[in-house]
Short mmCIF file of C-alpha atoms in Angstrom, two decimals:
data_model
loop_
_atom_site.label_atom_id
_atom_site.label_comp_id
_atom_site.label_asym_id
_atom_site.label_seq_id
_atom_site.Cartn_x
_atom_site.Cartn_y
_atom_site.Cartn_z
CA MET A 1 4.84 26.37 -18.34
CA LEU A 2 5.98 23.90 -21.04
CA THR A 3 8.45 22.39 -18.58
CA LEU A 4 5.68 22.03 -16.01
CA ILE A 5 3.40 20.34 -18.53
CA LYS A 6 6.19 17.96 -19.50
CA GLN A 7 6.83 17.06 -15.87
CA GLU A 8 3.16 16.38 -15.17
CA LYS A 9 2.30 14.68 -18.46
CA LEU A 10 1.32 11.42 -16.73
CA LEU A 11 -1.11 13.23 -14.45
CA LEU A 12 -2.51 15.25 -17.36
CA LEU A 13 -2.96 12.07 -19.41
CA ALA A 14 -4.85 10.53 -16.49
CA LEU A 15 -7.05 13.63 -16.35
CA LEU A 16 -7.70 13.37 -20.10
CA ALA A 17 -8.58 9.68 -19.64
CA ALA A 18 -11.14 10.64 -16.98
CA PHE A 19 -12.76 13.15 -19.34
CA VAL A 20 -12.96 10.48 -22.04
CA ALA A 21 -14.07 7.62 -19.75
CA TYR A 22 -17.20 9.24 -18.36
CA PRO A 23 -18.92 9.98 -21.71
CA LEU A 24 -17.97 6.49 -22.95
CA GLU A 25 -19.01 4.66 -19.78
CA HIS A 26 -22.31 3.35 -21.17
CA TRP A 27 -20.61 2.19 -24.37
CA LEU A 28 -17.84 0.55 -22.39
CA LEU A 29 -20.29 -1.35 -20.20
CA GLY A 30 -22.69 -2.21 -23.02
CA ASN A 31 -20.41 -4.07 -25.40
CA GLY A 32 -19.70 -7.25 -23.51
CA ARG A 33 -17.25 -8.52 -20.93
CA VAL A 34 -14.15 -8.44 -23.11
CA VAL A 35 -14.52 -4.76 -23.99
CA ALA A 36 -15.28 -3.91 -20.36
CA LEU A 37 -12.27 -5.85 -19.09
CA VAL A 38 -9.88 -4.30 -21.62
CA GLY A 39 -11.25 -0.85 -20.84
CA GLY A 40 -10.90 -1.47 -17.12
CA LEU A 41 -7.27 -2.58 -17.50
CA VAL A 42 -6.49 0.52 -19.59
CA LEU A 43 -8.01 2.69 -16.88
CA ILE A 44 -5.90 0.88 -14.29
CA GLY A 45 -2.85 1.88 -16.32
CA PHE A 46 -3.88 5.54 -16.13
CA ILE A 47 -4.62 5.20 -12.39
CA VAL A 48 -1.13 3.79 -11.83
CA SER A 49 0.32 6.69 -13.86
CA ALA A 50 -1.52 9.19 -11.68
CA SER A 51 -0.48 7.35 -8.51
CA MET A 52 3.16 7.54 -9.67
CA ARG A 53 2.89 11.33 -9.79
CA VAL A 54 1.14 11.38 -6.41
CA ALA A 55 4.03 9.33 -5.01
CA HIS A 56 6.57 11.63 -6.72
CA HIS A 57 5.14 14.71 -5.05
CA ALA A 58 4.90 12.81 -1.77
CA GLU A 59 8.62 12.04 -2.17
CA LEU A 60 9.36 15.74 -2.70
CA LEU A 61 7.47 16.57 0.48
CA ALA A 62 9.28 13.72 2.25
CA GLU A 63 12.68 15.09 1.19
CA LYS A 64 11.65 18.49 2.45
CA VAL A 65 10.70 17.36 5.95
CA GLY A 66 13.16 14.45 6.26
CA ASP A 67 12.75 11.13 8.11
CA PRO A 68 10.73 9.91 9.90
CA TYR A 69 8.09 12.42 8.73
CA GLY A 70 9.07 11.77 5.13
CA THR A 71 8.40 8.04 5.23
CA MET A 72 5.09 8.70 6.96
CA ILE A 73 4.04 11.02 4.11
CA LEU A 74 4.98 8.37 1.54
CA THR A 75 2.99 5.59 3.22
CA LEU A 76 -0.01 7.84 3.95
CA SER A 77 -0.22 8.93 0.31
CA ALA A 78 -0.33 5.27 -0.80
CA VAL A 79 -2.99 4.41 1.79
CA LEU A 80 -5.04 7.44 0.74
CA VAL A 81 -5.10 6.17 -2.86
CA GLU A 82 -6.13 2.71 -1.64
CA VAL A 83 -8.91 4.01 0.61
CA VAL A 84 -10.35 6.21 -2.16
CA ILE A 85 -10.45 3.30 -4.62
CA LEU A 86 -11.90 0.91 -2.01
CA ALA A 87 -14.61 3.36 -0.96
CA ILE A 88 -15.69 3.88 -4.57
CA MET A 89 -15.67 0.16 -5.37
CA MET A 90 -17.65 -0.69 -2.24
CA ASN A 91 -20.16 1.98 -3.18
CA ASN A 92 -20.62 0.14 -6.48
CA GLU A 93 -21.79 -3.01 -4.68
CA ALA A 94 -18.52 -4.89 -4.74
CA SER A 95 -17.88 -8.14 -2.90
CA PRO A 96 -18.30 -7.93 0.91
CA THR A 97 -14.85 -9.52 1.23
CA LEU A 98 -13.12 -6.90 -0.97
CA VAL A 99 -11.82 -4.82 1.95
CA ARG A 100 -10.49 -7.87 3.79
CA ASP A 101 -8.87 -9.33 0.69
CA THR A 102 -7.33 -5.97 -0.28
CA ILE A 103 -5.75 -5.45 3.15
CA TYR A 104 -4.49 -9.04 3.17
CA SER A 105 -3.11 -8.65 -0.38
CA ALA A 106 -1.46 -5.34 0.48
CA VAL A 107 0.35 -6.81 3.49
CA MET A 108 1.54 -9.81 1.46
CA LEU A 109 2.65 -7.52 -1.36
CA ASP A 110 4.43 -5.06 0.93
CA ILE A 111 6.24 -7.51 3.24
CA ASN A 112 6.84 -10.48 0.96
CA GLY A 113 6.83 -8.76 -2.42
CA ILE A 114 8.48 -5.37 -1.90
CA LEU A 115 10.70 -6.23 1.08
CA GLY A 116 11.55 -9.65 -0.33
CA LEU A 117 12.51 -8.43 -3.80
CA ALA A 118 14.39 -5.41 -2.43
CA ALA A 119 16.39 -7.53 0.05
CA LEU A 120 17.10 -10.10 -2.66
CA MET A 121 18.34 -7.56 -5.23
CA GLY A 122 20.14 -5.43 -2.67
CA GLY A 123 21.73 -8.50 -1.12
CA LEU A 124 23.01 -9.75 -4.46
CA LYS A 125 24.57 -6.35 -5.12
CA HIS A 126 25.83 -5.31 -1.68
CA GLY A 127 25.84 -8.47 0.45
CA GLU A 128 24.54 -7.78 3.96
CA GLN A 129 22.59 -4.53 4.26
CA VAL A 130 22.17 -2.78 7.59
CA TYR A 131 19.10 -1.17 9.15
CA ASN A 132 17.81 -0.28 12.61
CA ASP A 133 16.31 -3.49 14.03
CA ASP A 134 14.24 -1.46 16.54
CA SER A 135 12.08 -0.22 13.66
CA ALA A 136 11.51 -3.73 12.28
CA ARG A 137 10.44 -5.09 15.68
CA THR A 138 8.14 -2.13 16.33
CA TYR A 139 6.47 -2.41 12.93
CA SER A 140 6.10 -6.20 13.16
CA VAL A 141 4.48 -6.30 16.59
CA MET A 142 2.04 -3.52 15.65
CA ILE A 143 1.10 -5.23 12.37
CA LEU A 144 0.46 -8.48 14.24
CA THR A 145 -1.64 -6.71 16.87
CA ALA A 146 -3.66 -4.68 14.36
CA MET A 147 -4.39 -7.64 12.07
CA GLY A 148 -5.19 -9.91 15.01
CA VAL A 149 -7.71 -7.47 16.48
CA SER A 150 -9.33 -6.43 13.20
CA MET A 151 -9.06 -9.53 10.97
CA VAL A 152 -8.68 -12.65 13.15
CA VAL A 153 -10.84 -12.04 16.22
CA PRO A 154 -13.93 -11.04 14.12
CA GLU A 155 -14.27 -14.71 13.13
CA PHE A 156 -15.48 -15.38 16.69
CA ILE A 157 -17.81 -12.36 17.03
CA PRO A 158 -21.55 -13.20 16.72
CA GLN A 159 -23.39 -11.36 13.94
CA GLU A 160 -25.65 -9.53 16.39
CA ASN A 161 -22.62 -8.02 18.14
CA TRP A 162 -20.69 -6.87 15.05
CA LYS A 163 -21.61 -3.18 15.50
CA HIS A 164 -20.22 -3.07 19.01
CA TYR A 165 -17.02 -4.83 18.06
CA SER A 166 -16.70 -2.75 14.91
CA ALA A 167 -16.89 0.44 16.97
CA PHE A 168 -14.29 -0.99 19.35
CA THR A 169 -12.01 -1.84 16.41
CA ILE A 170 -12.22 1.73 15.11
CA GLY A 171 -11.22 3.08 18.52
CA ALA A 172 -8.41 0.54 18.93
CA MET A 173 -6.91 1.36 15.50
CA ILE A 174 -7.07 5.11 16.20
CA VAL A 175 -5.34 4.67 19.56
CA LEU A 176 -2.65 2.44 18.01
CA TYR A 177 -1.98 4.86 15.17
CA THR A 178 -1.92 7.89 17.47
CA LEU A 179 0.66 6.23 19.70
CA PHE A 180 2.65 5.05 16.69
CA VAL A 181 2.79 8.54 15.17
CA ARG A 182 3.86 9.97 18.52
CA MET A 183 6.68 7.41 18.66
CA GLN A 184 7.66 7.93 15.03
CA VAL A 185 7.97 11.72 15.26
CA GLY A 186 8.62 12.09 18.99
CA PRO A 187 11.15 10.79 21.50
CA HIS A 188 11.44 7.38 19.81
CA SER A 189 12.00 8.69 16.28
CA TYR A 190 15.48 7.14 16.32
CA PHE A 191 13.75 3.74 16.08
CA PHE A 192 12.93 4.52 12.44
CA SER A 193 16.17 6.07 11.20
CA TYR A 194 19.68 4.90 10.43
CA SER A 195 22.80 6.93 9.75
CA TYR A 196 24.70 5.24 6.94
CA PRO A 197 28.49 5.65 6.89
CA GLU A 198 29.57 7.03 3.53
CA LYS A 199 31.76 3.99 2.84
CA ARG A 200 28.69 1.71 3.08
CA ARG A 201 26.42 3.86 0.96
CA LYS A 202 26.75 4.51 -2.71
CA LYS A 203 25.54 7.93 -3.73
CA GLU A 204 22.53 7.87 -6.02
CA PRO A 205 22.79 9.67 -9.36
CA VAL A 206 21.23 13.09 -9.42
CA GLU A 207 18.11 13.19 -11.56
CA ASN A 208 18.12 15.63 -14.44
CA GLU A 209 14.43 16.39 -14.05
CA PRO A 210 13.91 19.72 -12.30
CA LYS A 211 11.76 19.60 -9.21
CA PRO A 212 8.45 21.43 -8.96
CA ILE A 213 8.69 25.11 -8.28
CA SER A 214 7.23 25.10 -4.78
CA LEU A 215 6.05 23.09 -1.83
CA ALA A 216 2.53 24.44 -2.34
CA PHE A 217 2.54 23.11 -5.90
CA SER A 218 3.53 19.61 -4.73
CA ILE A 219 0.71 19.59 -2.15
CA SER A 220 -1.79 20.80 -4.75
CA ALA A 221 -0.62 18.24 -7.32
CA LEU A 222 -0.86 15.46 -4.74
CA VAL A 223 -4.45 16.36 -3.84
CA PHE A 224 -5.37 16.85 -7.50
CA GLY A 225 -3.89 13.44 -8.35
CA VAL A 226 -6.00 11.71 -5.69
CA VAL A 227 -9.14 13.39 -7.10
CA VAL A 228 -8.26 12.21 -10.63
CA ILE A 229 -7.64 8.68 -9.32
CA GLY A 230 -11.05 8.70 -7.63
CA ALA A 231 -12.73 9.80 -10.86
CA LEU A 232 -11.03 7.06 -12.88
CA ALA A 233 -11.76 4.45 -10.20
CA GLU A 234 -15.49 5.13 -10.50
CA VAL A 235 -15.57 3.88 -14.10
CA MET A 236 -12.78 1.34 -13.67
CA SER A 237 -14.53 -0.50 -10.85
CA LYS A 238 -17.71 -1.00 -12.91
CA ALA A 239 -15.75 -2.12 -15.96
CA ILE A 240 -13.60 -4.60 -14.01
CA ASP A 241 -16.63 -6.02 -12.16
CA LEU A 242 -18.44 -6.58 -15.47
CA GLY A 243 -15.31 -7.90 -17.19
CA LEU A 244 -14.61 -10.49 -14.49
CA GLU A 245 -18.27 -11.48 -14.03
CA GLY A 246 -18.74 -15.08 -15.07
CA SER A 247 -15.09 -15.46 -16.06
CA GLY A 248 -14.26 -17.86 -13.26
CA ALA A 249 -11.58 -15.52 -11.90
CA PRO A 250 -11.23 -15.72 -8.09
CA PRO A 251 -12.77 -12.71 -6.26
CA VAL A 252 -9.37 -11.94 -4.71
CA VAL A 253 -8.07 -10.87 -8.16
CA THR A 254 -9.85 -7.52 -7.81
CA ALA A 255 -8.34 -7.05 -4.36
CA ILE A 256 -4.84 -7.79 -5.69
CA LEU A 257 -5.36 -5.18 -8.42
CA VAL A 258 -6.35 -2.53 -5.86
CA ALA A 259 -3.38 -3.39 -3.63
CA ALA A 260 -1.00 -3.35 -6.60
CA ILE A 261 -2.23 0.07 -7.74
CA SER A 262 -1.44 1.67 -4.40
CA ALA A 263 1.86 -0.21 -4.03
CA ALA A 264 3.23 0.45 -7.53
CA PRO A 265 5.12 3.65 -6.62
CA GLU A 266 6.42 2.10 -3.39
CA ILE A 267 7.93 -0.81 -5.33
CA LEU A 268 10.11 1.50 -7.42
CA THR A 269 11.09 3.64 -4.42
CA ALA A 270 12.04 0.57 -2.36
CA LEU A 271 14.06 -1.02 -5.15
CA ARG A 272 15.99 2.21 -5.74
CA ALA A 273 16.72 2.42 -2.01
CA ALA A 274 17.88 -1.22 -1.84
CA LEU A 275 20.19 -0.84 -4.84
CA ALA A 276 21.59 2.33 -3.23
CA ASN A 277 22.29 0.32 -0.03
CA ARG A 278 19.66 2.12 2.04
CA MET A 279 17.84 -0.82 3.60
CA GLN A 280 16.36 1.31 6.38
CA SER A 281 14.26 3.11 3.79
CA VAL A 282 13.08 -0.24 2.43
CA VAL A 283 12.08 -1.45 5.91
CA ASN A 284 10.26 1.81 6.61
CA ILE A 285 8.43 1.71 3.28
CA ALA A 286 7.47 -1.99 3.25
CA LEU A 287 6.53 -2.45 6.91
CA GLY A 288 5.26 1.12 7.27
CA ALA A 289 2.95 0.68 4.29
CA SER A 290 1.64 -2.61 5.70
CA LEU A 291 0.95 -1.08 9.08
CA SER A 292 -0.65 2.03 7.60
CA THR A 293 -2.86 -0.08 5.34
CA VAL A 294 -4.23 -2.07 8.27
CA ILE A 295 -4.36 0.62 10.89
CA LEU A 296 -5.86 3.34 8.67
CA THR A 297 -7.95 1.44 6.13
CA VAL A 298 -9.75 -0.65 8.76
CA PRO A 299 -11.27 2.24 10.77
CA VAL A 300 -12.33 4.13 7.62
CA MET A 301 -14.05 1.11 6.08
CA GLU A 302 -15.50 -0.05 9.42
CA ALA A 303 -16.98 3.43 9.88
CA MET A 304 -18.51 3.16 6.40
CA ALA A 305 -20.01 -0.21 7.38
CA LEU A 306 -21.56 1.26 10.52
CA TYR A 307 -22.93 4.21 8.53
CA THR A 308 -24.48 2.11 5.77
CA GLY A 309 -25.51 -0.78 8.01
CA GLN A 310 -23.85 -3.27 5.65
CA PRO A 311 -21.11 -5.15 7.52
CA PHE A 312 -18.03 -6.22 5.60
CA GLN A 313 -16.55 -9.68 6.02
CA MET A 314 -13.34 -8.74 7.83
CA ALA A 315 -12.41 -12.13 9.29
CA MET A 316 -9.67 -13.78 7.24
CA THR A 317 -10.04 -17.29 5.86
CA PRO A 318 -7.98 -20.07 7.50
CA VAL A 319 -5.52 -20.03 4.55
CA GLN A 320 -5.10 -16.25 4.77
CA THR A 321 -4.57 -16.45 8.53
CA VAL A 322 -1.89 -19.13 8.13
CA MET A 323 -0.10 -17.15 5.40
CA ILE A 324 -0.13 -13.97 7.51
CA PHE A 325 1.27 -15.75 10.57
CA ILE A 326 3.98 -17.49 8.53
CA THR A 327 4.89 -14.13 6.97
CA LEU A 328 5.13 -12.34 10.31
CA ILE A 329 7.08 -15.20 11.94
CA VAL A 330 9.58 -15.26 9.05
CA SER A 331 9.76 -11.46 9.19
CA ALA A 332 10.43 -11.52 12.94
CA ILE A 333 13.27 -14.03 12.48
CA ASN A 334 14.81 -12.34 9.43
CA LEU A 335 14.54 -8.78 10.76
CA ASN A 336 16.00 -9.48 14.19
CA ASP A 337 19.71 -8.79 13.71
CA GLY A 338 19.89 -5.43 11.92
CA GLU A 339 21.15 -6.91 8.62
CA THR A 340 19.42 -8.39 5.58
CA ASN A 341 20.84 -10.61 2.86
CA ALA A 342 19.77 -12.29 -0.37
CA ILE A 343 18.68 -15.52 1.35
CA GLU A 344 16.31 -13.64 3.64
CA GLY A 345 14.95 -11.77 0.64
CA MET A 346 14.38 -15.02 -1.22
CA THR A 347 12.40 -16.55 1.69
CA HIS A 348 9.98 -13.62 1.59
CA PHE A 349 9.76 -13.69 -2.19
CA VAL A 350 8.91 -17.42 -2.14
CA LEU A 351 6.10 -16.61 0.30
CA PHE A 352 4.90 -13.94 -2.12
CA ALA A 353 4.89 -16.46 -4.98
CA THR A 354 2.93 -18.84 -2.75
CA PHE A 355 0.39 -16.09 -2.05
CA ILE A 356 -0.07 -15.52 -5.81
CA MET A 357 -0.45 -19.28 -6.44
CA LEU A 358 -3.04 -19.66 -3.68
CA SER A 359 -4.93 -16.64 -5.00
CA LEU A 360 -5.07 -18.11 -8.50
CA LEU A 361 -6.43 -21.32 -6.98
CA GLY A 362 -9.15 -19.29 -5.27
CA LEU A 363 -7.88 -20.04 -1.75
#
């Protein structure tokens, strides 16, 4: 039992934070913006801690079932955290552009941030790193299609027709994801895997930490972690909204925070894979997370909009559209030959830095 408590101390601390946050919510929100902002950032730290444990148990499940099911579990767990936080924040009367900005931020973070940094660090250590280029092409074309349908075309849809197009978007995303899952786990599963020769792959050190006692425990801990994250997000969203109110901070800052929370575990997993010369895992994580964010978050949030009657602003701004297209064009060129290197990683990372700069400028 003591070993179990030690293993899950981050999740237990997050649970304790939730028990403390709720009774102190009125005090936290009634002592000015600075107190609210500091409290919100502390809660974000606990949410990230809980999401790390959720990702850990998702990794255990992924190891159990193997690729490509394993990667799918990892990306779905991250998207689940993101959807829960978004739903709670939207329920607290957040900005109507929060969903759009979060999806945009997540894609920029996953493709340019995670993939860029991983390819840069892995390239500096190993030189050229191999992967299955079929997976990169499949991911890229589906990301482009999903974002085009759900976040570019809505700019041209009249307000009176948004419900019809929203319903169509939900159906289109479900069809795309159903087909994608069938490909990923069916006859085209080889698109998303790569067998590394032992001479090209350096064995990772074995962790000393014992794994949880059972598969059932990992599933239970994963679900429990998502519930704890949802509880913390309820107070965090109010504190962050109050803390940023009147501060002059661009609205996209909140979206970046949400995207970063869900991506935090993926960053560590991708970097470990890149340094271990397993670029296929990096491609699956970065592009898979981007695709899952768009293709799963959009229908859930669109359904919420139809239910509440409050449409979200899903159409990207001209700057966001340009940045997405540049990212996907660079990705298509870089990920076309089955090998990555440090230069390709740097191009993506420069795009990520540009995204951060534009966000700070409020563009």
